[in-house]
Coordinates of C-alpha atoms and ligand atoms in Angstrom, one line a residue:
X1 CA -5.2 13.1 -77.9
X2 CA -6.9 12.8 -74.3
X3 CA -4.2 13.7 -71.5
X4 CA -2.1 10.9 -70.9
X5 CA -2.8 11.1 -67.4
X6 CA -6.7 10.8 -68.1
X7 CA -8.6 7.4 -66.9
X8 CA -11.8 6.6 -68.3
X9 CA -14.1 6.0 -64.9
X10 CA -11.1 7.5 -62.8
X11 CA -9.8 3.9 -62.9
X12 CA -6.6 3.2 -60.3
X13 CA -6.7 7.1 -59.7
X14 CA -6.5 8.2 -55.9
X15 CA -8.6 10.7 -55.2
X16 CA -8.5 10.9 -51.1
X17 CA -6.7 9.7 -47.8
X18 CA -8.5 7.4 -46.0
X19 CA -7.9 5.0 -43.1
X20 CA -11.2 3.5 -43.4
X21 CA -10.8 0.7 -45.9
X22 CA -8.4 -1.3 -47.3
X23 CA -8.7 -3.0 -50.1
X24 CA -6.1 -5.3 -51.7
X25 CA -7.6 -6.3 -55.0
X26 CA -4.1 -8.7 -56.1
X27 CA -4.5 -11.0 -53.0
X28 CA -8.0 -10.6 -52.8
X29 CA -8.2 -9.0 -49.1
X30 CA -10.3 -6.1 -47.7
X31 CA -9.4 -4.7 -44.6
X32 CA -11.5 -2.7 -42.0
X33 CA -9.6 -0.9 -39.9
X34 CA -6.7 -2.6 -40.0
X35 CA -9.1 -5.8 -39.1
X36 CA -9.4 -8.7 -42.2
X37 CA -13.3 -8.3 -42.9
X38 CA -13.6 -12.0 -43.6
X39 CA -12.5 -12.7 -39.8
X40 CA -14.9 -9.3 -38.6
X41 CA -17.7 -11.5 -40.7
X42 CA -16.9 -14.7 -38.6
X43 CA -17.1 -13.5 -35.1
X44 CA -18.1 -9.7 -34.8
X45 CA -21.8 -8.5 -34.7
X46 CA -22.9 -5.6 -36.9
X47 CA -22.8 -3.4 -34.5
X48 CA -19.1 -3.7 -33.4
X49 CA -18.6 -3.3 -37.0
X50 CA -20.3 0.1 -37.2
X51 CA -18.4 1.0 -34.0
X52 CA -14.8 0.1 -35.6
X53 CA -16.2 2.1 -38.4
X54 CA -16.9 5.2 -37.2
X55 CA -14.7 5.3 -34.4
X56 CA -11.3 3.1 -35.6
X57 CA -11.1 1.2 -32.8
X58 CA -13.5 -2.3 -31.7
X59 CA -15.3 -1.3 -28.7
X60 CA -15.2 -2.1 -24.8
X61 CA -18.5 -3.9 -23.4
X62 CA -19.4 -0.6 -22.3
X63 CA -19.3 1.6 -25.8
X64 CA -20.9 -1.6 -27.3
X65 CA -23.7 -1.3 -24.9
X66 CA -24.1 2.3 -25.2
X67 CA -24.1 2.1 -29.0
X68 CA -26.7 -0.7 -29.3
X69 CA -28.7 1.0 -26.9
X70 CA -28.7 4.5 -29.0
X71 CA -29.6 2.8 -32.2
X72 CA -32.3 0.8 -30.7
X73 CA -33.5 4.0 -29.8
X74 CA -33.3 5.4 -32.5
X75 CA -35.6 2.7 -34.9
X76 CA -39.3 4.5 -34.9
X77 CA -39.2 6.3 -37.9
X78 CA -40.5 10.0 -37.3
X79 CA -44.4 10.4 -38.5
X80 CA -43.8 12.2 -41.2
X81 CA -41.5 10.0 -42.9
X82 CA -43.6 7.3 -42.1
X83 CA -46.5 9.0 -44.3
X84 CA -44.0 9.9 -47.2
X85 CA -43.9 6.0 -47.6
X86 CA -47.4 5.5 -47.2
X87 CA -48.6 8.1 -50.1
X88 CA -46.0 6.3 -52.6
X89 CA -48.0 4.3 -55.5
X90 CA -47.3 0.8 -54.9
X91 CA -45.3 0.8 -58.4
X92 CA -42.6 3.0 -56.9
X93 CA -39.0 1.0 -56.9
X94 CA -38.1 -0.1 -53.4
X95 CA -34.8 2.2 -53.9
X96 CA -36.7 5.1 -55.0
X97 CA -38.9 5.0 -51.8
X98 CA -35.7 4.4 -49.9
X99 CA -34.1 7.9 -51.6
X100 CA -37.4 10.1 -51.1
X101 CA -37.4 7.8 -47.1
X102 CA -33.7 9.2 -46.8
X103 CA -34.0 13.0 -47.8
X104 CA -37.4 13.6 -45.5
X105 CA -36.0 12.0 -42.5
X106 CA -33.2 14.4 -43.4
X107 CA -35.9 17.7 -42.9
X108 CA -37.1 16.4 -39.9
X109 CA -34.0 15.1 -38.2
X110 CA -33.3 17.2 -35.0
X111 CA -30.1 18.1 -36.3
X112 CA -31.4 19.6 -39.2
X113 CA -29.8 22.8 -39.3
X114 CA -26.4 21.7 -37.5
X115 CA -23.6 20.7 -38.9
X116 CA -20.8 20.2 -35.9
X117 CA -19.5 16.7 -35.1
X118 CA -21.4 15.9 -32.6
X119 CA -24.6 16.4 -34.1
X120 CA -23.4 14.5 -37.0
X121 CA -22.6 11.5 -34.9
X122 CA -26.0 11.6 -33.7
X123 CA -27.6 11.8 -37.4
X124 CA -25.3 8.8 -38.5
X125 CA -27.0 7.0 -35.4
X126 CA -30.2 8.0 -36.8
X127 CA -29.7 6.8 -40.3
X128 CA -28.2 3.5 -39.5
X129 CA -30.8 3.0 -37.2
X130 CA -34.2 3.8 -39.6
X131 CA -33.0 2.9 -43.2
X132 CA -33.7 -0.8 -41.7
X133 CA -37.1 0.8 -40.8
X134 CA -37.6 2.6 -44.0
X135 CA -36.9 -0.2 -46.6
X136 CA -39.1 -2.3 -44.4
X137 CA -42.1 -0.3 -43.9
X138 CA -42.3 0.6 -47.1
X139 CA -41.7 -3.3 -48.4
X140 CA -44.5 -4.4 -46.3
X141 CA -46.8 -1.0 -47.3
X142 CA -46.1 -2.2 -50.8
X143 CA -47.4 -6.1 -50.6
X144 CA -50.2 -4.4 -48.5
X145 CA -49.8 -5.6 -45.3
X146 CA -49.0 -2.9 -41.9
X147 CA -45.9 -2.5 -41.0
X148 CA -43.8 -4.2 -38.2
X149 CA -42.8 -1.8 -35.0
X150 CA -38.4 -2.1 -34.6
X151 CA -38.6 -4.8 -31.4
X152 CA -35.8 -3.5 -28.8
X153 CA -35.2 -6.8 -27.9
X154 CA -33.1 -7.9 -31.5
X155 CA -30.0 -7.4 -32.9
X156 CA -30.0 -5.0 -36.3
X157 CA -30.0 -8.0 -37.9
X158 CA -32.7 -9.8 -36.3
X159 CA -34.7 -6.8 -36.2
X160 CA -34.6 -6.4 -40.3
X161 CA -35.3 -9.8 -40.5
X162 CA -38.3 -9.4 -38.4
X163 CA -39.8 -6.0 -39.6
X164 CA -39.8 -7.5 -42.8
X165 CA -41.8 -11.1 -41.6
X166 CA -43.3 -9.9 -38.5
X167 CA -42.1 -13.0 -36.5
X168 CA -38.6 -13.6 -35.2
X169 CA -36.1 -15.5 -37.6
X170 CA -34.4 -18.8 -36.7
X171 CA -30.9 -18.3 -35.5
X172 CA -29.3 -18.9 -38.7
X173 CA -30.6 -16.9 -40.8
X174 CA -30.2 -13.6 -38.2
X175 CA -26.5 -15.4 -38.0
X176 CA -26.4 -14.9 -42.0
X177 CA -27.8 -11.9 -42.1
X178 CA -25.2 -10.4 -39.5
X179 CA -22.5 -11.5 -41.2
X180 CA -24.1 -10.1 -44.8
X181 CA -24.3 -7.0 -42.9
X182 CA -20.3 -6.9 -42.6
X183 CA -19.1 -8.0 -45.5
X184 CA -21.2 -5.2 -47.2
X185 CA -20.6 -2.6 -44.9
X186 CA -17.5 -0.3 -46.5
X187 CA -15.4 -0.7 -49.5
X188 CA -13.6 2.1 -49.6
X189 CA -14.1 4.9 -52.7
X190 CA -16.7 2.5 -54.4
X191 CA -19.5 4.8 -56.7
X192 CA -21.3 5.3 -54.2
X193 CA -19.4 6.6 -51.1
X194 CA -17.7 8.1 -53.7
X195 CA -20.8 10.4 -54.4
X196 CA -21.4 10.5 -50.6
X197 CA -18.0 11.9 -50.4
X198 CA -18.3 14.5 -53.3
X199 CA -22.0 16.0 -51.6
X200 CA -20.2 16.1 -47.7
X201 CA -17.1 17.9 -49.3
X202 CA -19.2 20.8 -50.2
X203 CA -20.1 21.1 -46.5
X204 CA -23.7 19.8 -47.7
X205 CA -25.6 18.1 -44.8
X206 CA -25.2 14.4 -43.9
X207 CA -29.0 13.5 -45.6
X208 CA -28.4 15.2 -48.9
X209 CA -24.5 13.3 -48.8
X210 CA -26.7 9.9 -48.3
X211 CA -29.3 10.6 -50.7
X212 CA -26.7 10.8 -53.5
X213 CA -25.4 8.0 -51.9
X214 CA -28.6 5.6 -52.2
X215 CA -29.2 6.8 -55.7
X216 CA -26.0 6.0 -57.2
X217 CA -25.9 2.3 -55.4
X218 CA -28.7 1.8 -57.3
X219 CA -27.5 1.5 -60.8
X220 CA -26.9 -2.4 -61.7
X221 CA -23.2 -1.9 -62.6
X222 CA -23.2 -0.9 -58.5
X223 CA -25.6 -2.3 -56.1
X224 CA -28.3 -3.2 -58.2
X225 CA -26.1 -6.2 -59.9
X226 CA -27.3 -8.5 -56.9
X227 CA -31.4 -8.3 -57.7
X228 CA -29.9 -8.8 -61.8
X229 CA -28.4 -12.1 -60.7
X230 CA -31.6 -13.2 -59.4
X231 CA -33.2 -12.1 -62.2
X232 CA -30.7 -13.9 -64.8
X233 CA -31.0 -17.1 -62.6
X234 CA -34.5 -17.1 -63.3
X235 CA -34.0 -16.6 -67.2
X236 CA -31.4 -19.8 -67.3
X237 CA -34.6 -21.7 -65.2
X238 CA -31.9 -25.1 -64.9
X239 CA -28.1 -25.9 -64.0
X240 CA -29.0 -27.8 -67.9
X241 CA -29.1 -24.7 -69.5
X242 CA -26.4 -22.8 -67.7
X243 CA -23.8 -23.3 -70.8
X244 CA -26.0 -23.1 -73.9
X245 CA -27.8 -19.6 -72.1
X246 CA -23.5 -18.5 -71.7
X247 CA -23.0 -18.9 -75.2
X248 CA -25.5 -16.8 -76.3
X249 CA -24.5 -14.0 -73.6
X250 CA -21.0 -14.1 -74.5
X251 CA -22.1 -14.0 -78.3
X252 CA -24.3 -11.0 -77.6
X253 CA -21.4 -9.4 -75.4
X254 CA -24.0 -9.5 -72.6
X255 CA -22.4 -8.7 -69.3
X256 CA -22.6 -11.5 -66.7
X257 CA -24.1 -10.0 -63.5
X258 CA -22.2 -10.7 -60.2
X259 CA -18.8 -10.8 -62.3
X260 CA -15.6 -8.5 -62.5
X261 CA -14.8 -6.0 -60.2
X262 CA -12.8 -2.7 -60.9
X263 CA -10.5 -3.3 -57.8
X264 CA -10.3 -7.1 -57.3
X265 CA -8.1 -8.8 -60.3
X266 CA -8.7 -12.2 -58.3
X267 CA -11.9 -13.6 -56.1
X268 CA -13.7 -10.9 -54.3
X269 CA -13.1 -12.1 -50.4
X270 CA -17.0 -11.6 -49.8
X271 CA -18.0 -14.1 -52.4
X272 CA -16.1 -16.7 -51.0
X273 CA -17.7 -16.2 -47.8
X274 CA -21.4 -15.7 -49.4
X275 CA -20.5 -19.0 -52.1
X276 CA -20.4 -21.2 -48.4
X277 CA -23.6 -19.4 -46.8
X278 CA -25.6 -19.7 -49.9
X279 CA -24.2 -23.3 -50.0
X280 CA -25.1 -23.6 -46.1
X281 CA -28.6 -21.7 -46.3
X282 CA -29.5 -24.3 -49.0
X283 CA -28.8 -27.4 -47.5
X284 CA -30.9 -26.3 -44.4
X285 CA -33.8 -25.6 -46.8
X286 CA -33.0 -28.6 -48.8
X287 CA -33.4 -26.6 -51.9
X288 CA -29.8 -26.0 -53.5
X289 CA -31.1 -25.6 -57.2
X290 CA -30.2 -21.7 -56.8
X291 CA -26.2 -22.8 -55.5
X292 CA -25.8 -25.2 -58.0
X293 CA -27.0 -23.2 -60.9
X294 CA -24.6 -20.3 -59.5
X295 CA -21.5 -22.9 -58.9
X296 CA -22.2 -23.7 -62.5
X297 CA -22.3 -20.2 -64.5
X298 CA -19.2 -20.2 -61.8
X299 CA -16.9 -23.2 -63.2
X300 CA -17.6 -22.4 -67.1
X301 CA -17.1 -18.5 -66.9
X302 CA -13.7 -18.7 -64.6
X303 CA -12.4 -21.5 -67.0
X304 CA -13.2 -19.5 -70.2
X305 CA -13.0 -16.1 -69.1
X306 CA -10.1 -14.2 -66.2
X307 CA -13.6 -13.4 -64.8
X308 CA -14.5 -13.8 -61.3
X309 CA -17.5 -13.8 -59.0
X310 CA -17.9 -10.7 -57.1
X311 CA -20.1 -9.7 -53.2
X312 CA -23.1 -9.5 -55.9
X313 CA -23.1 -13.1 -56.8
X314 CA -23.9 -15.8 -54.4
X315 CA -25.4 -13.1 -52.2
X316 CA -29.2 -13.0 -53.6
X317 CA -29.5 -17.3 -53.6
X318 CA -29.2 -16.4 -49.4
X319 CA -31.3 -13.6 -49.4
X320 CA -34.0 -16.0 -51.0
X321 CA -33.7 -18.5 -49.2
X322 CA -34.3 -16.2 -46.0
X323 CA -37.2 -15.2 -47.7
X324 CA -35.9 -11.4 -48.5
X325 CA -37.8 -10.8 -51.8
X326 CA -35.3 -10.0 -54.3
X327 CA -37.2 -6.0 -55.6
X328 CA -35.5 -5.1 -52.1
X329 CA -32.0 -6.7 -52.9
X330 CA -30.0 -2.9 -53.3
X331 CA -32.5 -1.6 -50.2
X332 CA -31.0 -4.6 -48.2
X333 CA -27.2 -3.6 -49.5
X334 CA -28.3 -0.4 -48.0
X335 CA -28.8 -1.1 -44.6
X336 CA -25.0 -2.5 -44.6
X337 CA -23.6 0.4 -46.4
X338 CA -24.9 3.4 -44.1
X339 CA -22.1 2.0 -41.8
X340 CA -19.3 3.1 -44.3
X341 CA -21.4 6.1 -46.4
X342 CA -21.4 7.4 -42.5
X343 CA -18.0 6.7 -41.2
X344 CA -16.5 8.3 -45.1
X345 CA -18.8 11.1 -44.5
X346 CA -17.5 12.0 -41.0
X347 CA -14.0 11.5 -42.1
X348 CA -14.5 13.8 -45.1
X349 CA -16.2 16.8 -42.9
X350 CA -13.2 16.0 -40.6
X351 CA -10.5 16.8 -43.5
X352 CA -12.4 18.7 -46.0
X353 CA -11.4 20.3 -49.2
X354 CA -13.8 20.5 -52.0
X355 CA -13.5 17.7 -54.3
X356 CA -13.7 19.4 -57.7
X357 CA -12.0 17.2 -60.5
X358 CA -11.2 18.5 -64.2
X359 CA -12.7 17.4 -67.5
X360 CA -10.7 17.1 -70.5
X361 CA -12.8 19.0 -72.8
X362 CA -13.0 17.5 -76.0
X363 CA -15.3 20.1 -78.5
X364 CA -14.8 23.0 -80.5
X365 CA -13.5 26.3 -79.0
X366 CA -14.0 28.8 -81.4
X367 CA -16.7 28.7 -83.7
X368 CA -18.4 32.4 -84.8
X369 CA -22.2 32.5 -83.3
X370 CA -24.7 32.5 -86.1
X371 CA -27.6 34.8 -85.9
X372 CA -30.7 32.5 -85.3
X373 CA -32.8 33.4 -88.8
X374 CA -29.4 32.4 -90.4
X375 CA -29.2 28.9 -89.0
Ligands
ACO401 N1 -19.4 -10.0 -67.8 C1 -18.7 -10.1 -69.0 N2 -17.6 -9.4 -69.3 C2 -17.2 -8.6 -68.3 C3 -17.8 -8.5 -67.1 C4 -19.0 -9.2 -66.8 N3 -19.6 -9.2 -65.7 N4 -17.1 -7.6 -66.3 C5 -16.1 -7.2 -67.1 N5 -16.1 -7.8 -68.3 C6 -15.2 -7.6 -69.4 C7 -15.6 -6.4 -70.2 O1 -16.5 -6.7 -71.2 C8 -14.3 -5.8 -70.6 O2 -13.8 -6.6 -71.7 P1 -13.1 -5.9 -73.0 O3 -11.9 -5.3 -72.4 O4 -12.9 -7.1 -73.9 O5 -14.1 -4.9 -73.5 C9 -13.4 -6.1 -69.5 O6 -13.9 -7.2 -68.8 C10 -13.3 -4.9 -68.5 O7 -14.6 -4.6 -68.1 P2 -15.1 -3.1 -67.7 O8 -16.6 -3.1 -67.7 O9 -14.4 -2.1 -68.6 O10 -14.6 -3.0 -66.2 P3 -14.9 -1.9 -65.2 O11 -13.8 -1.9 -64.2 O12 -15.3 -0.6 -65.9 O13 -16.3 -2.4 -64.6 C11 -17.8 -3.7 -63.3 C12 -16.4 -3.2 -63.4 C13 -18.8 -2.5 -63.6 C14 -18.1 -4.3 -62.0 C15 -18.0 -4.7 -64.4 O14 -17.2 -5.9 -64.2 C16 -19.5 -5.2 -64.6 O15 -20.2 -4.5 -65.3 N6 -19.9 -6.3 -63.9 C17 -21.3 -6.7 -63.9 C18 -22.1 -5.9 -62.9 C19 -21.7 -6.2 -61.5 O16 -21.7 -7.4 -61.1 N7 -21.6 -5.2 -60.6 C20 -21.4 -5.3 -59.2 C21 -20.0 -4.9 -58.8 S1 -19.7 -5.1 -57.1 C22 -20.5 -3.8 -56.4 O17 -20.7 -2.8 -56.9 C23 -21.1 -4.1 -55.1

């Protein structure tokens, strides 16, 4: 009999203090701060979010400025990392090249052999700054066309959007993109900052705490469920065959991509917002085949099943129609989630103790050794 204290996938367990993120998964709320993310979304830029973040407080003009200029100055990506991206075979996954992109910037950071506060402010500048670089260099390397040099004039999100076209985006989808940026940007002890956490609380460095972190969003029960949407969208092909294709999932037990959430018993906050900017996005491109397909799976699964959409949903129909090709989905949920793998890091080197769980062991204990030639 396990322990009855034991929790398959640590579910409901508290394993840290943190005054980071707040999520209230009854009412469906998530907090930054102390700030409702939903309202950050509406009318704060990324930046100000990656302030609030790191620092707990929304900045003056003046730290706004002096933050926006440091990560603008920050962008280039240091040569050597730049060639790491350039010698992968065009078959690597974007989120591979994004992991190897994370732990060489990490050998040549300038900080690479402190580990004080201060120069771990600076590498969290860094890394929010060049994984936008990173996952667009290498996206453009991989459809074989040169990459596009960060432009000091844009916004983070403008920036992205135009590394990855190489020409400025209309307003609304930098507006979209911004407010993407936010509502991905921390969620508390999800897998990933989870395994951020676990690295930093050995006093490991800040890269190798980020490297675990990008390699664990990328499992599609995490990060990767937003490309898997895409991908099942594609497989349905009509809002027609939305209910027949259901059946057959639900007969097969298949899980539906973008649903259920381990914290959120109701509808994930972010997915109402995304739902009305895929909705919005679509009508501008008058192409809302994606939205209503989505709204679709939506109505039958919510009336059938206590299953609701979560940030992984309606995010990818937006992402397409801003011309983001889906392979670099989880890359994209990256550039949002430095923000928070950054801000749990620094809080976890700021109270560390070693997080070092138990396992319940569940095998044999004393069995005699047999000799080998008697086996
Ligand atoms: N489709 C169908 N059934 C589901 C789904 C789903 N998406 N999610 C949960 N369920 C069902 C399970 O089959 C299970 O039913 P059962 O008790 O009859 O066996 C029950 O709901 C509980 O599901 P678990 O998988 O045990 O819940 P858990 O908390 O471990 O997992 C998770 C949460 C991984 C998000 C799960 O809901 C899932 O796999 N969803 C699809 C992948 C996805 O969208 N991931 C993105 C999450 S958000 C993010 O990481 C950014």
């Amino acid at each position: 009999m396990p322990d009855p204290g034991f929790k398959a996938g640590l579910e409901d367990v508290v394993a840290g203090l943190s005054d980071i993120c707040f999520i209230d998964g009854k009412e469906g709320r998530l907090v930054y701060r102390g700030y409702n993310a939903v309202e950050l979304a509406e009318k704060a830029s990324f930046e100000e979010v990656v302030y609030l973040l790191w620092n707990g407080k929304l900045p003056t003009r003046a730290e706004l400025a002096e933050l926006d200029r440091e990560l603008k100055a920050n962008r280039t990506l240091a040569e050597p990392v730049q060639s790491a991206l350039n010698s992968l075979p065009p078959s690597t996954l974007p989120m591979d090249a994004l992991r190897t992109a994370v732990s060489v910037a990490g050998i040549y950071d300038p900080d690479a052999h402190a580990n004080d506060m201060e120069a771990n402010r600076r590498k969290a500048v860094r890394l929010v700054a060049q994984i936008p670089t990173m996952v667009t260099h290498f996206e453009r390397v991989r459809q074989g066309k040169a990459p596009v040099a960060p432009d000091p004039n844009l916004s983070l999100a403008e920036n992205f959007l135009y590394m990855l076209h190489g020409e400025r985006p209309r307003p609304s989808h930098a507006s979209v993109f911004n407010t993407a940026l936010i509502l991905h940007a921390d969620h508390e002890l999800n897998a990933s900052t989870f395994s951020a956490r676990v690295t930093a609380a050995t006093l490991s460095d800040m890269y190798s705490a980020i490297t675990s972190a990008v390699g664990t969003l990328k499992g599609p029960l995490h990060g990767g469920a937003n490309e898997q949407v895409m991908y099942m969208l594609q497989e349905i092909g009509s809002k027609e065959n939305v209910k027949p294709w259901l059946e057959r999932a639900f007969a097969e037990k298949r899980k539906i991509m973008g649903f259920g959430h381990r914290v959120y018993k109701t509808e994930d906050p972010r997915a109402t917002v995304l739902r009305r900017l895929s909705r919005q996005l679509g009508e501008e491109a008058n192409d809302l085949r994606y939205w209503e397909m989505l709204r679709e799976i939506e109505t039958t699964i919510t009336a059938s099943k206590k299953l609701y959409p979560n940030v992984d949903f309606y995010s990818g129909s937006a992402y397409v129609l801003m011309g983001i090709p889906i392979e670099i989905f989880t890359p994209v949920f990256a550039v949002s989630r430095i923000s928070g793998w950054t801000a749990h890091v620094l809080e976890q080197y700021a109270h560390n103790r070693l997080i070092r769980p138990r396992a319940e062991y569940t095998g044999p204990t004393h069995l005699d050794f047999v000799p080998l030639d008697q086996r």
